[in-house]
Coordinates of C-alpha atoms in Angstrom, one line a residue:
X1 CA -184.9 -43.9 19.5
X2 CA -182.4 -41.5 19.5
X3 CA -180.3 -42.6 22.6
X4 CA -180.2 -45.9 20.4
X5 CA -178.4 -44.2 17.3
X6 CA -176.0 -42.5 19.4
X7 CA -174.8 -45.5 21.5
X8 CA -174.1 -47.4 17.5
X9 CA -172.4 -44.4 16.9
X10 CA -169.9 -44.7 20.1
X11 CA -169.4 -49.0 19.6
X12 CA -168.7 -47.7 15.9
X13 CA -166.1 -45.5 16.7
X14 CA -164.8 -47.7 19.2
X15 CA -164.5 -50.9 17.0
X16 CA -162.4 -48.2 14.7
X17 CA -159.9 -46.6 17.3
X18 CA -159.5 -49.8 19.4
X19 CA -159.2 -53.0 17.0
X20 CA -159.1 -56.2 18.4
X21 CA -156.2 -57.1 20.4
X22 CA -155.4 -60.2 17.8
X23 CA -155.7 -58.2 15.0
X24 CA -152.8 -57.6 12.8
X25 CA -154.5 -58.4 9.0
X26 CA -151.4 -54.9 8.3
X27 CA -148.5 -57.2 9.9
X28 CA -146.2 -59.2 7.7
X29 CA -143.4 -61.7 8.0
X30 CA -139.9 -60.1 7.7
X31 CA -138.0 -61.6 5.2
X32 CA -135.8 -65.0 5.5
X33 CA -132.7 -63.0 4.3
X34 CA -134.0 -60.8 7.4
X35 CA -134.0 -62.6 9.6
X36 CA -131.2 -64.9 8.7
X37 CA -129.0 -61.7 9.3
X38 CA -130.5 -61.0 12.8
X39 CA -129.4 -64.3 13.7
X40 CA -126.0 -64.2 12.4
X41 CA -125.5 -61.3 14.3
X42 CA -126.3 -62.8 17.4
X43 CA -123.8 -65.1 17.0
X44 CA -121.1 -63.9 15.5
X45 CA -121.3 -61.5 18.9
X46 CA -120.2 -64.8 20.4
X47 CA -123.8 -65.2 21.7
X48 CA -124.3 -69.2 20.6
X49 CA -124.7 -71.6 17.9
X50 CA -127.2 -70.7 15.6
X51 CA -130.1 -72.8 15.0
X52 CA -129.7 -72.4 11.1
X53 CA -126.9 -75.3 11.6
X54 CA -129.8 -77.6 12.5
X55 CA -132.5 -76.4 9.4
X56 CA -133.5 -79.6 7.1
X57 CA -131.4 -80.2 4.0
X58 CA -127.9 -80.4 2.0
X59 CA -125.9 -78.9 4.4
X60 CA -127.3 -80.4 7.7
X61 CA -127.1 -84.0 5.6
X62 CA -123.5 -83.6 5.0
X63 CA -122.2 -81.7 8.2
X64 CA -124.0 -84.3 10.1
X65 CA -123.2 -87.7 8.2
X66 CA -121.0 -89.0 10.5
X67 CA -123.2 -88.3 13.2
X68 CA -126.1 -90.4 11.5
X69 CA -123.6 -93.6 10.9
X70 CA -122.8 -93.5 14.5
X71 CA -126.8 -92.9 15.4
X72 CA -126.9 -96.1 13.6
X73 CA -124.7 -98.6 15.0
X74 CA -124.5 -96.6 19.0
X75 CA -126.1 -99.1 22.1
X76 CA -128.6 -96.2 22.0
X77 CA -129.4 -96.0 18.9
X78 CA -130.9 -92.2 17.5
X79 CA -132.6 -90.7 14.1
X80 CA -133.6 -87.5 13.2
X81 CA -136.9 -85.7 12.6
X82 CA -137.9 -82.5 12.0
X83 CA -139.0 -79.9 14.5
X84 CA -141.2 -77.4 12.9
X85 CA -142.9 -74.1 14.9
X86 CA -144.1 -71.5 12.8
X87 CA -143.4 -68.8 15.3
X88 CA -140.1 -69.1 15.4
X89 CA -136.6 -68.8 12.8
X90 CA -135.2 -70.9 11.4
X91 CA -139.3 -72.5 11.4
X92 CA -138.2 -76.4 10.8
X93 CA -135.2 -77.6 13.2
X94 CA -133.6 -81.3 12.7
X95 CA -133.6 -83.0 16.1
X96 CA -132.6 -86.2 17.5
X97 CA -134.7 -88.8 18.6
X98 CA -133.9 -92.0 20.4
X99 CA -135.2 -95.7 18.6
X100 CA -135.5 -97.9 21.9
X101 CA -136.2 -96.7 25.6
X102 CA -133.5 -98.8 26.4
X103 CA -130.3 -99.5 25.4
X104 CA -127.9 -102.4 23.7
X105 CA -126.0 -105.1 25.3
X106 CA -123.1 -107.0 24.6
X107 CA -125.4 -109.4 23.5
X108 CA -127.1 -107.6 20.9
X109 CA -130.5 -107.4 23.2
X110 CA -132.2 -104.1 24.4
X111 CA -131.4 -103.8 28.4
X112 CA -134.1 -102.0 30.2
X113 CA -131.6 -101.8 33.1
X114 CA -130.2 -99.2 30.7
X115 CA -132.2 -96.1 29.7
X116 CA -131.5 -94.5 26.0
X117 CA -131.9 -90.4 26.7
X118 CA -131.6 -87.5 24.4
X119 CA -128.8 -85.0 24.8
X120 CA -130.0 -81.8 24.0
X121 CA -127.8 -78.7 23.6
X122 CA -128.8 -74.6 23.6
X123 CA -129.4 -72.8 20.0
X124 CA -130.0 -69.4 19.4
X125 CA -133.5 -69.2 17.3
X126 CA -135.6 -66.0 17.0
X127 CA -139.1 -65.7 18.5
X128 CA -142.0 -64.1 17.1
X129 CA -143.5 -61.9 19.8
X130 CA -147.3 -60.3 18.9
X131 CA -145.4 -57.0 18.5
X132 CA -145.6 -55.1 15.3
X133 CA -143.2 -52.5 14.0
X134 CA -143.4 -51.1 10.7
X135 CA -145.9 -53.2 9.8
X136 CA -143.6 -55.6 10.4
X137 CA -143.9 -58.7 13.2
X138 CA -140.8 -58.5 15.9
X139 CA -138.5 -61.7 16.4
X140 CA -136.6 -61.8 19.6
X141 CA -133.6 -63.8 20.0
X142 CA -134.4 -66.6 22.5
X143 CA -132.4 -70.0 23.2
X144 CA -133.9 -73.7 22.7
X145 CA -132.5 -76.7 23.9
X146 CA -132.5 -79.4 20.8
X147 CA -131.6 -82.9 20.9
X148 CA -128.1 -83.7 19.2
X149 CA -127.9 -87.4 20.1
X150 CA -129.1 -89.7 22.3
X151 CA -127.0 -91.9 25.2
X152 CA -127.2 -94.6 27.5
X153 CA -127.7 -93.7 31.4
X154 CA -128.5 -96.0 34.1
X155 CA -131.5 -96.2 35.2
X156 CA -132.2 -94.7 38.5
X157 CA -132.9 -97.1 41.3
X158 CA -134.8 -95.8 44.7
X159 CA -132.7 -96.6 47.6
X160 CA -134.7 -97.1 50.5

């Protein structure tokens, strides 16, 4: 019986020294002003457009307004949506997507000769990593492609 004590004993202190590798209950977000600042830096250092010029709201609305109008009445047509990923900053990204899979004609009809494609452009966003520091999680600065607009492209034809 003995043997069987001391082996709970060693899994106990092992459960205590090594935690499990998913565990971080100790780990907290870093503030939004934060990480806001992080990502400033970044590009103020000439790094990229920041992915806070793309976050839901006021100031996307009315830097973007024109952009919408034209969304509306382009031969391939585009809206926005929101992009949301909790592991990354800014967490909610507006991003284009395109109405039709083709595109409009002259005549007012969709031409499926035509394709209708997003064109996507390179932000800077951070990206939480499972690191911890300070009992604080790490964001890393990484680059996404989003979706600005969408345009017409003809579709590809196999030559045989």
């Amino acid at each position: 019986m003995y043997p069987k004590v001391q082996w709970l004993v060693c899994l106990l202190m092992l459960s205590v020294a090594c935690p499990a590798q998913g565990a971080h209950k100790h780990c907290a977000e870093p503030s939004e002003k934060r990480l806001a600042h992080k990502l400033d830096h970044w590009e103020s250092n000439g790094l990229g457009t920041s992915g806070r010029e793309f976050i839901p709201g006021k100031k996307f609305n009315s830097s973007h307004s024109l952009t919408l109008q034209i969304g509306e009445r382009s031969t391939s047509p585009w809206s926005y949506r929101v992009n949301e990923d909790k592991a990354r900053y800014p967490r909610k990204l507006m991003e284009a997507y395109c109405l039709h899979k083709g595109c409009f004609g002259t005549d007012g009809k969709i031409d499926d000769r035509l394709l209708s494609v997003p064109y996507h452009t390179p932000v800077l966003v951070l990206r939480k990593n499972s690191s911890c520091k300070h009992k604080t999680f790490v964001y890393k600065k990484a680059v996404e492609k989003i979706s600005l607009y969408c345009v017409c492209v003809m579709a590809t034809v196999n030559k045989s």
